[in-house]
PDB file of C-alpha atoms and ligand atoms in Angstrom:
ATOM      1  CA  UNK A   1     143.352 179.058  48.914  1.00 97.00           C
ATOM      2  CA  UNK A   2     146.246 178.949  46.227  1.00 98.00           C
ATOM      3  CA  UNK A   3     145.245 178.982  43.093  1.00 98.00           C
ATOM      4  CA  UNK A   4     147.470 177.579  39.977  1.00 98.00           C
ATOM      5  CA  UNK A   5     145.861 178.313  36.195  1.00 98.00           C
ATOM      6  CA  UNK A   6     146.843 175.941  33.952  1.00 98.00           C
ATOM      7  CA  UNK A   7     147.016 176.390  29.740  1.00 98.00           C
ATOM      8  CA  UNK A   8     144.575 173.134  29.567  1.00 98.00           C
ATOM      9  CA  UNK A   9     143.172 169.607  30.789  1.00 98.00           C
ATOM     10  CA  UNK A  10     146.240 168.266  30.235  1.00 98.00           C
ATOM     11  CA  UNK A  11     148.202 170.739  32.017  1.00 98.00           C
ATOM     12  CA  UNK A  12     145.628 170.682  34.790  1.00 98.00           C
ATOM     13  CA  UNK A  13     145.803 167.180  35.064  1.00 99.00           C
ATOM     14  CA  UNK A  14     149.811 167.065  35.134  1.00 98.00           C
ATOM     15  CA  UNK A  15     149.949 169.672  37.673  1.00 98.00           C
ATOM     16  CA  UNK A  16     147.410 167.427  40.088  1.00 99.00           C
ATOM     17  CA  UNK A  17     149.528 164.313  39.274  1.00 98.00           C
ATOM     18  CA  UNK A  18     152.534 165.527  40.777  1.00 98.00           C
ATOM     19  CA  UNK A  19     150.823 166.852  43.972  1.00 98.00           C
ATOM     20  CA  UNK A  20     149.138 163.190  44.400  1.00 98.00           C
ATOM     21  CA  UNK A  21     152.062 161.310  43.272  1.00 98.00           C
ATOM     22  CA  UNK A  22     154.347 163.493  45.983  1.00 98.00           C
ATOM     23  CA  UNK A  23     151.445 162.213  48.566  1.00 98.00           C
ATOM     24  CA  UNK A  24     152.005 158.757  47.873  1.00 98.00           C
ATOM     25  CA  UNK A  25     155.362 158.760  47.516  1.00 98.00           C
ATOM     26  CA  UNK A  26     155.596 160.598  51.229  1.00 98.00           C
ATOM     27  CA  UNK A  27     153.330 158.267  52.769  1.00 98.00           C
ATOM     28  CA  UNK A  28     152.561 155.006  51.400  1.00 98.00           C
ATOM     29  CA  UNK A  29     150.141 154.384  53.276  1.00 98.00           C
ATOM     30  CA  UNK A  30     148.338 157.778  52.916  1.00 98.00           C
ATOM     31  CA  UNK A  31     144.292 157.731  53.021  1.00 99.00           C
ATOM     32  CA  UNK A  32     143.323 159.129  49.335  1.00 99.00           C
ATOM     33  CA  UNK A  33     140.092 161.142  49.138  1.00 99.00           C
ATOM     34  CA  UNK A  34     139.075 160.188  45.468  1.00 98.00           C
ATOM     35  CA  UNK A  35     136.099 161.692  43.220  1.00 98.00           C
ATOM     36  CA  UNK A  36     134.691 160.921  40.425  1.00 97.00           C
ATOM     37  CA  UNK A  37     133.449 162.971  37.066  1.00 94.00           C
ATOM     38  CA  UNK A  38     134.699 163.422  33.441  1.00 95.00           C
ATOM     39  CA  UNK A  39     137.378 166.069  35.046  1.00 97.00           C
ATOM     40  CA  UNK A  40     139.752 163.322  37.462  1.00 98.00           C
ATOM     41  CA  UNK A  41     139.882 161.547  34.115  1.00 98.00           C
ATOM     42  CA  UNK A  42     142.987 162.524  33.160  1.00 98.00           C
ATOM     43  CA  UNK A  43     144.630 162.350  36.486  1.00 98.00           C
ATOM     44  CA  UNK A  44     143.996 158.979  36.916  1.00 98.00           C
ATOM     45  CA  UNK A  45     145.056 158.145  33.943  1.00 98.00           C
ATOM     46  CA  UNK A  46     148.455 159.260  34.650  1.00 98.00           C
ATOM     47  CA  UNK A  47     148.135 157.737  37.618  1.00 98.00           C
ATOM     48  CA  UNK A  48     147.861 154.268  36.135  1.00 98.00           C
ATOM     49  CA  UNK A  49     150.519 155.379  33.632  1.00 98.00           C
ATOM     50  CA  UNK A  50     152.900 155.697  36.060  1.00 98.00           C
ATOM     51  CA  UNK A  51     152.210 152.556  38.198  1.00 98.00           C
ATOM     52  CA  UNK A  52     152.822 150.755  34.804  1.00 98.00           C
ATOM     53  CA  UNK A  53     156.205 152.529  34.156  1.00 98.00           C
ATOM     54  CA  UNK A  54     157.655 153.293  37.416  1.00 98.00           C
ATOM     55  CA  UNK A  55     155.909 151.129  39.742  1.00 96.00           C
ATOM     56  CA  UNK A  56     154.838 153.957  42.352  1.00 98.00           C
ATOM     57  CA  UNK A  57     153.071 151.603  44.849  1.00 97.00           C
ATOM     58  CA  UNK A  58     149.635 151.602  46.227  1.00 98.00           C
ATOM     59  CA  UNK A  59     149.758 148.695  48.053  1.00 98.00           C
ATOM     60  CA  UNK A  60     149.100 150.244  51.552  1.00 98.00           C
ATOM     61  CA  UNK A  61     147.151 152.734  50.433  1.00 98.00           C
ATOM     62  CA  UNK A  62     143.709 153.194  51.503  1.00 98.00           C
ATOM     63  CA  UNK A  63     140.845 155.382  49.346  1.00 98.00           C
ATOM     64  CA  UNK A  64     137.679 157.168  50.535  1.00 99.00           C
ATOM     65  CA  UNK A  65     134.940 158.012  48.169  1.00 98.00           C
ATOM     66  CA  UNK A  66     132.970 161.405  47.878  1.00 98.00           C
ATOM     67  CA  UNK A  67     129.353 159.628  46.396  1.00 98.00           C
ATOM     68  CA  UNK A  68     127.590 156.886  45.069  1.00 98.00           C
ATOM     69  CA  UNK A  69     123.904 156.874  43.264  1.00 97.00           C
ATOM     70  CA  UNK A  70     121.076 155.285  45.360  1.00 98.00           C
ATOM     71  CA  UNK A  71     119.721 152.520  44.202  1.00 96.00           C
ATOM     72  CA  UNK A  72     122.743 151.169  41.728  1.00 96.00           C
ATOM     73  CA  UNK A  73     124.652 147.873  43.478  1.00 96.00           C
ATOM     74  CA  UNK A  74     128.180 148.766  43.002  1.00 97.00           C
ATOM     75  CA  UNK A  75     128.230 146.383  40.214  1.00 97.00           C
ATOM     76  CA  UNK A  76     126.304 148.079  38.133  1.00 95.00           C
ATOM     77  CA  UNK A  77     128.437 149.974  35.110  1.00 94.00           C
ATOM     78  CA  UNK A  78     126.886 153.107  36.182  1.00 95.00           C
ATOM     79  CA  UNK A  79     127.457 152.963  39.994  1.00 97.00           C
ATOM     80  CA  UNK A  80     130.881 155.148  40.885  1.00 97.00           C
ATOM     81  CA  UNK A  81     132.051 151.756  42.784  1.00 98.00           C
ATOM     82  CA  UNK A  82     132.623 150.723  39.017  1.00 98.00           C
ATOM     83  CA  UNK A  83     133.781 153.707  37.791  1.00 97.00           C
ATOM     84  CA  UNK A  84     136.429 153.631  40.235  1.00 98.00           C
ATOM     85  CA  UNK A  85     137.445 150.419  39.607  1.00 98.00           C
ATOM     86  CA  UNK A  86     137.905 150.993  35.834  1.00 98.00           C
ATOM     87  CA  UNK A  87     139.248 154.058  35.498  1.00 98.00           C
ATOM     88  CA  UNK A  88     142.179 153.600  38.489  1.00 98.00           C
ATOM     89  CA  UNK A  89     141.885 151.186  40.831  1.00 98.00           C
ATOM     90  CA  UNK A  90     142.141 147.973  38.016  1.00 98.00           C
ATOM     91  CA  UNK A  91     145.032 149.851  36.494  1.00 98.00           C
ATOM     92  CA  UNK A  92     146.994 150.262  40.345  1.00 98.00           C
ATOM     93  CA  UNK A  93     148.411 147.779  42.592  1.00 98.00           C
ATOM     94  CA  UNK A  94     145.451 149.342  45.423  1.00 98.00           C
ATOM     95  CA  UNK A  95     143.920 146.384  47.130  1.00 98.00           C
ATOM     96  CA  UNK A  96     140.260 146.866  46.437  1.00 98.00           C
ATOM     97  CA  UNK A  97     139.417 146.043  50.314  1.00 98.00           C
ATOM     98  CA  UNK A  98     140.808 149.349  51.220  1.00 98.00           C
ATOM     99  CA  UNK A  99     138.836 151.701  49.047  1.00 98.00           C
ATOM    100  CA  UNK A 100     135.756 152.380  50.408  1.00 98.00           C
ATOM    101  CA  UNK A 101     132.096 154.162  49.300  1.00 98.00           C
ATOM    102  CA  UNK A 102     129.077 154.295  50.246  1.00 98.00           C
ATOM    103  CA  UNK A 103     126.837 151.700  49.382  1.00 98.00           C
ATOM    104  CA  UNK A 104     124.108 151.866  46.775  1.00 98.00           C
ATOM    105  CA  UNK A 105     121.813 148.923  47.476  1.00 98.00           C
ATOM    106  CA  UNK A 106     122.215 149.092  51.387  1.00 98.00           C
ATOM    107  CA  UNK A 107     118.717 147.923  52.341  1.00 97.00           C
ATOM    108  CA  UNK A 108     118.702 150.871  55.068  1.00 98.00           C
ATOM    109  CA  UNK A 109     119.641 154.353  53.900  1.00 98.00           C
ATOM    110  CA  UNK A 110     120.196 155.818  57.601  1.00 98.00           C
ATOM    111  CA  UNK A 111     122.223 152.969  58.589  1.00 98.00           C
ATOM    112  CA  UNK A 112     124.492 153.401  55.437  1.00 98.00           C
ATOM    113  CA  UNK A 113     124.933 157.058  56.160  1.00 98.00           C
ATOM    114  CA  UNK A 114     125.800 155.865  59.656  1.00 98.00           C
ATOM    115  CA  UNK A 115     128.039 153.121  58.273  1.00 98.00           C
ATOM    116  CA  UNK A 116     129.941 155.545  56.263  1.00 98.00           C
ATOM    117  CA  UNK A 117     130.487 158.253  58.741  1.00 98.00           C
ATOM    118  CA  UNK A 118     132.305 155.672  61.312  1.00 98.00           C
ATOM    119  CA  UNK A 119     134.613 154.577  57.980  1.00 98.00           C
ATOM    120  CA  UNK A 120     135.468 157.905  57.513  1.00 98.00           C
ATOM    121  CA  UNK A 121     136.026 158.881  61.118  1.00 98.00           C
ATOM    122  CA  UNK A 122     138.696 156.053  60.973  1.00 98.00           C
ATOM    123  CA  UNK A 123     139.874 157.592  57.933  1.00 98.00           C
ATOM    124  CA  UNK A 124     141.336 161.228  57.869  1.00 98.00           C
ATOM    125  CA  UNK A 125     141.930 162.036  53.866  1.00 98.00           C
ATOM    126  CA  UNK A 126     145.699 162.902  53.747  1.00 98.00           C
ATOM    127  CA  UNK A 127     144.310 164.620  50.450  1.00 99.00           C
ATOM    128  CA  UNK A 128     140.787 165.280  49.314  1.00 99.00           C
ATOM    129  CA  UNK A 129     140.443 165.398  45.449  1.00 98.00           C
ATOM    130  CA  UNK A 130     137.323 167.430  44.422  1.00 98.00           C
ATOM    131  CA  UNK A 131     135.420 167.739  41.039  1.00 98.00           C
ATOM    132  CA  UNK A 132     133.086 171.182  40.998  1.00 97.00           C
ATOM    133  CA  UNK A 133     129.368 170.971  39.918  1.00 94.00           C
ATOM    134  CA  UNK A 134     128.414 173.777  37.393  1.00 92.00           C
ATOM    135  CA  UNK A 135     126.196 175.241  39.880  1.00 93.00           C
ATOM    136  CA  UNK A 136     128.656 174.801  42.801  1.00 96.00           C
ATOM    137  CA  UNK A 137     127.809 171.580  44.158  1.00 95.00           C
ATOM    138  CA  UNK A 138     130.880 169.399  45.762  1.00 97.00           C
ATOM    139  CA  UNK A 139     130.567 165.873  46.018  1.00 97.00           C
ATOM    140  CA  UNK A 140     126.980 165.709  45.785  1.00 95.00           C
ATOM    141  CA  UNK A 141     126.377 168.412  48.035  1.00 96.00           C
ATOM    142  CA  UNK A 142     123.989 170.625  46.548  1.00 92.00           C
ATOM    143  CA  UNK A 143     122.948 174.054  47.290  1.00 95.00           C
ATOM    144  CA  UNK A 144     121.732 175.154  50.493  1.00 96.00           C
ATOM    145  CA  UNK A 145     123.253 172.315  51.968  1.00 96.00           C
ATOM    146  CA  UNK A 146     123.975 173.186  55.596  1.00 98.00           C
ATOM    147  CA  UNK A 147     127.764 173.508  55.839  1.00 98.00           C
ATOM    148  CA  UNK A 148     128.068 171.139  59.030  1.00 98.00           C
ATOM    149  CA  UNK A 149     126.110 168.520  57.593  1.00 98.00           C
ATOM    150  CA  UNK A 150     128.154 164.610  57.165  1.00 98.00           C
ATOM    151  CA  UNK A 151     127.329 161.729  55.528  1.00 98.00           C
ATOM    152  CA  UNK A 152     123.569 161.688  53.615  1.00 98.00           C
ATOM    153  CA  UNK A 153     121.201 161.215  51.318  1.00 98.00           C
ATOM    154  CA  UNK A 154     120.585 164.015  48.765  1.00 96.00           C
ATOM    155  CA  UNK A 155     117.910 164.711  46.036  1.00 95.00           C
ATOM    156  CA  UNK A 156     119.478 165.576  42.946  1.00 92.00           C
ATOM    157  CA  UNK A 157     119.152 169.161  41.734  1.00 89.00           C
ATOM    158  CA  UNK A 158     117.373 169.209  38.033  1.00 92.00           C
ATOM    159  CA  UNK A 159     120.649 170.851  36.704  1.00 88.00           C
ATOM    160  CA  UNK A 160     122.733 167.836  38.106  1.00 88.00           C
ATOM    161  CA  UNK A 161     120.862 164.775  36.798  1.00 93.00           C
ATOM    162  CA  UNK A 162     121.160 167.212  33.147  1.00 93.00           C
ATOM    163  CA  UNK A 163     125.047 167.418  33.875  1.00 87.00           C
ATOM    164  CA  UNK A 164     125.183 163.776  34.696  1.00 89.00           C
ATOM    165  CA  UNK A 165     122.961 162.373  31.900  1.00 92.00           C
ATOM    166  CA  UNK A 166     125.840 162.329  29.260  1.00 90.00           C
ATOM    167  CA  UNK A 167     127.104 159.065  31.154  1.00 87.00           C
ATOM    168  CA  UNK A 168     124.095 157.360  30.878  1.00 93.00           C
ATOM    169  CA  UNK A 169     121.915 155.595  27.887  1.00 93.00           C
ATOM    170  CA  UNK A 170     119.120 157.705  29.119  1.00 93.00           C
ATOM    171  CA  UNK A 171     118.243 160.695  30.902  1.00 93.00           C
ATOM    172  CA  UNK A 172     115.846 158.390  32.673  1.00 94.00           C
ATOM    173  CA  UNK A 173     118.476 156.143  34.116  1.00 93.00           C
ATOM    174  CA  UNK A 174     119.658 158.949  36.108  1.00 95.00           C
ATOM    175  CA  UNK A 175     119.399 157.859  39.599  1.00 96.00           C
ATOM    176  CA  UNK A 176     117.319 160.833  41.636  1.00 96.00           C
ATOM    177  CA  UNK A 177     119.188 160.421  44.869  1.00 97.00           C
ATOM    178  CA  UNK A 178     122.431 159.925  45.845  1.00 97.00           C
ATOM    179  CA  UNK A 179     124.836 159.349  49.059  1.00 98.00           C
ATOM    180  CA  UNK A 180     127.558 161.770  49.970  1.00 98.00           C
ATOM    181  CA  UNK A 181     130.066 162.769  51.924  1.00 98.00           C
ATOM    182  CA  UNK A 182     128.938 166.330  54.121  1.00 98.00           C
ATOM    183  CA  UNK A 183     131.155 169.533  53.826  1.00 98.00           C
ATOM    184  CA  UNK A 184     132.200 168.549  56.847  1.00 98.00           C
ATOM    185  CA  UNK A 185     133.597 165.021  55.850  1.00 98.00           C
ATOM    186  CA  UNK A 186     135.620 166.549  53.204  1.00 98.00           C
ATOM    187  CA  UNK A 187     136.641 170.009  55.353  1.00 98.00           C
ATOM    188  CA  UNK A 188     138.414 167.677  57.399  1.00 98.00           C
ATOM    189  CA  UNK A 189     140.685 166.286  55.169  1.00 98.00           C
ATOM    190  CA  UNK A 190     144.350 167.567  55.815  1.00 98.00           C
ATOM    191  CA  UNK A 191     144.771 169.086  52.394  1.00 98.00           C
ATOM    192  CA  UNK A 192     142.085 169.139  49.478  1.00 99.00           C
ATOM    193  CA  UNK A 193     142.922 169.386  45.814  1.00 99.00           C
ATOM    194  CA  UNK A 194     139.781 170.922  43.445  1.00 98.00           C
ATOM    195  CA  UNK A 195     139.889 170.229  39.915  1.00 98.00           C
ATOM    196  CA  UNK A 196     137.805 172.402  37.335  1.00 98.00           C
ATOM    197  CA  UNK A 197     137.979 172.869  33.387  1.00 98.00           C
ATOM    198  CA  UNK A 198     136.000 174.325  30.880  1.00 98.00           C
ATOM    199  CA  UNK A 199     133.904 177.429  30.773  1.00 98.00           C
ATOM    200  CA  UNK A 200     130.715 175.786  32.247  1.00 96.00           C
ATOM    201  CA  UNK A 201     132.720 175.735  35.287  1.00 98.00           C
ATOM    202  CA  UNK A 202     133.874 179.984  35.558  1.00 98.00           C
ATOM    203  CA  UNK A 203     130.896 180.981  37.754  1.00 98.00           C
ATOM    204  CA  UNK A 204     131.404 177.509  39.756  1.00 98.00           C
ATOM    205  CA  UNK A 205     135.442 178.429  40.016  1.00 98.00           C
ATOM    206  CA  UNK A 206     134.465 182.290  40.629  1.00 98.00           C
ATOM    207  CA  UNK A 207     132.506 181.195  43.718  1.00 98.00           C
ATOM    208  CA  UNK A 208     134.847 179.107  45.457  1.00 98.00           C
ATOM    209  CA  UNK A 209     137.715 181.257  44.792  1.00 98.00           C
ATOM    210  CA  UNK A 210     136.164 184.835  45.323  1.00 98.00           C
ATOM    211  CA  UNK A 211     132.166 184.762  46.164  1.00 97.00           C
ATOM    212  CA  UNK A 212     130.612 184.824  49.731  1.00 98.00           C
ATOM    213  CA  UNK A 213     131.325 182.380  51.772  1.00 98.00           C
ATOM    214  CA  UNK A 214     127.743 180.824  51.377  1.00 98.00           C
ATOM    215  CA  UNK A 215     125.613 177.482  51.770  1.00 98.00           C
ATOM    216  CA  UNK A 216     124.167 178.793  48.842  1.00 97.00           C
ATOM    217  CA  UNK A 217     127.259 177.877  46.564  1.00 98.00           C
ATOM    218  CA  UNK A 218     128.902 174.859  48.427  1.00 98.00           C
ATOM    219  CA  UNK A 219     132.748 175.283  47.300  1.00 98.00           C
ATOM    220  CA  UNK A 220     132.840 178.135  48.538  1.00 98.00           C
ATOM    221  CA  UNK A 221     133.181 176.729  52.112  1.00 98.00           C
ATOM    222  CA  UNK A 222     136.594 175.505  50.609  1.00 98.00           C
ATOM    223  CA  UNK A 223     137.879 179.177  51.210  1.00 98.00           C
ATOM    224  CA  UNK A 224     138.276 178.596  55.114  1.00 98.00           C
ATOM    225  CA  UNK A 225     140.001 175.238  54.636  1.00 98.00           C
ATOM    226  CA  UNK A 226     144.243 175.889  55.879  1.00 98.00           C
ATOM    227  CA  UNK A 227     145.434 173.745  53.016  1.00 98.00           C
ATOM    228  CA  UNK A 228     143.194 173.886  49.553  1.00 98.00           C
ATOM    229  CA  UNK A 229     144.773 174.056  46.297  1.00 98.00           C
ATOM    230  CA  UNK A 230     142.569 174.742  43.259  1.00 98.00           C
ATOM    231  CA  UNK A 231     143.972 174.267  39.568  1.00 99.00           C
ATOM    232  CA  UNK A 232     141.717 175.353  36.912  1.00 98.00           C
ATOM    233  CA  UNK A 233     142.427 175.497  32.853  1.00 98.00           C
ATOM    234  CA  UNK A 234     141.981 178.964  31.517  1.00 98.00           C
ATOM    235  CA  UNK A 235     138.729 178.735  30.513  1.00 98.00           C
ATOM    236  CA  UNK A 236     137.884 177.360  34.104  1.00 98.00           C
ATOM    237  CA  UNK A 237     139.174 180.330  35.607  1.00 98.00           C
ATOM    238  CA  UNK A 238     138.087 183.112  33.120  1.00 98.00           C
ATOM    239  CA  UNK A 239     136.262 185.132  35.932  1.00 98.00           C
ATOM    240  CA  UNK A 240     138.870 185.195  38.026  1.00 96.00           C
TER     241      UNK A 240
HETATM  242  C1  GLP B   1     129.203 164.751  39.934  1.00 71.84           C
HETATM  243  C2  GLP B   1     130.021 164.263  41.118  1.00 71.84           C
HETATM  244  C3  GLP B   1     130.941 165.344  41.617  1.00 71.84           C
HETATM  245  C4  GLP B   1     131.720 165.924  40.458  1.00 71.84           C
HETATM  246  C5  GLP B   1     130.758 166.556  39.475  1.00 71.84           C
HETATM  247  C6  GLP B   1     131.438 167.212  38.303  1.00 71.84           C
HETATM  248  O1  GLP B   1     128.101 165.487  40.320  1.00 71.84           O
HETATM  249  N1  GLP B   1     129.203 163.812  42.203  1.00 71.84           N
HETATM  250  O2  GLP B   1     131.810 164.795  42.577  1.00 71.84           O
HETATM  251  O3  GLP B   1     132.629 166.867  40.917  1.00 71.84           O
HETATM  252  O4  GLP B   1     129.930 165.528  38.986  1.00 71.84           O
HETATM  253  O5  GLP B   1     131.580 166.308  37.251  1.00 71.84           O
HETATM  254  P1  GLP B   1     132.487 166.512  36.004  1.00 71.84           P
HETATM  255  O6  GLP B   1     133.890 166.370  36.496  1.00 71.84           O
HETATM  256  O7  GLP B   1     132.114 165.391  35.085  1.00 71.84           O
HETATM  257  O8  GLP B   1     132.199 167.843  35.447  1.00 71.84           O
END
């Protein structure tokens, strides 16, 4: 894994711009493994900053999404279909029929898992983007989450639905289950690019980068991918 430590967010996010922008630019019609969290933030917005300036195209390009809450239609302001859609894809030239998720009211939870699975087969990611859980998680993929599982549903861990609360009115609005894409979904993405800042994330960043390769910390699976690149702020990477 290479690892790049970066002065700040903004630094951080600069540094992952460049490496997605180089993607595009390569191949324009490159399949974009997207996340969402507080920490993509500030890639995307340079992302939409530079569609607006120097029209880097997105036309052909198609997006994959890690999760999505159970149980919130992808209208809702609180599903990650809309986050997506308001924090890059309304601000790019993307046609919203090629970014796909999994989706939250699907009447049948196995066939949605199914569903997604075949999209992604489909679909290699050309580059995975990943956010880290404090306690390790990737995507939604939560500890002791057997590393050759795909597509499924997951129960939130306690210290998740805490993480995740600060985007909601109330703690109670916190959806307890979620869909996500398996290690192995993301593992076979061609390259992956992990994002992590701020000191809640050190033990998170120590375990992908240097801990046992375990199902008990799921990043840390990232260490036998060929191609992963993790940037992390200082305070991100203060155990390293
Ligand atoms: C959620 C998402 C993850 C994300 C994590 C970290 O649990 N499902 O994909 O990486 O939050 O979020 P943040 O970037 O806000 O710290």
């Amino acid at each position: 894994m290479k690892v790049i430590i970066t002065e700040d967010y903004e630094e951080m996010s600069r540094k992952a711009f460049e490496i997605m922008v180089e993607t595009v630019k390569n191949k324009p019609d490159a399949v974009l493994g997207l996340a969402t969290g507080t920490t993509p933030l500030g890639l995307y917005g340079k992302m939409t900053e530079d569609f607006k300036a120097n029209g880097t195209s997105y036309k052909n390009i198609k997006t994959v999404n890690l999760d999505e809450y159970i149980g919130l239609d992808g209208s809702d302001k609180n599903s990650y279909a809309s986050f997506m859609r308001e924090n890059l894809f309304n601000g790019l030239d993307v046609d919203l029929k090629n970014t796909y998720i999994e989706n939250g009211s699907a009447p049948d939870a196995e066939k949605e898992c199914e569903r997604y699975n075949e999209v992604l087969r489909g679909l290699q990611q050309d580059i995975q983007l990943l956010g880290l859980g404090s306690n390790g998680h990737i995507a939604f993929n939560e500890p002791f989450t057997p590393f050759g599982t795909e597509v499924h549903v997951v129960k939130l861990a306690e210290s998740t639905i805490r993480d995740n609360a600060r985007l909601f009115d109330n703690i109670k609005d916190v959806p307890v289950k979620a869909y996500t894409m398996g290690p192995k979904n993301i593992m076979r993405a061609k390259k992956i690019l992990v994002l992590a800042s701020g000191a809640n994330k050190a033990d998170a960043v120590y375990g992908a980068v240097k801990g046992e390769i375990t199902e008990s910390l799921p990043a840390s699976i990232l260490q036998l991918h060929p191609d992963c690149i993790l940037i992390a702020d200082k305070e991100a990477a203060a155990r390293l």
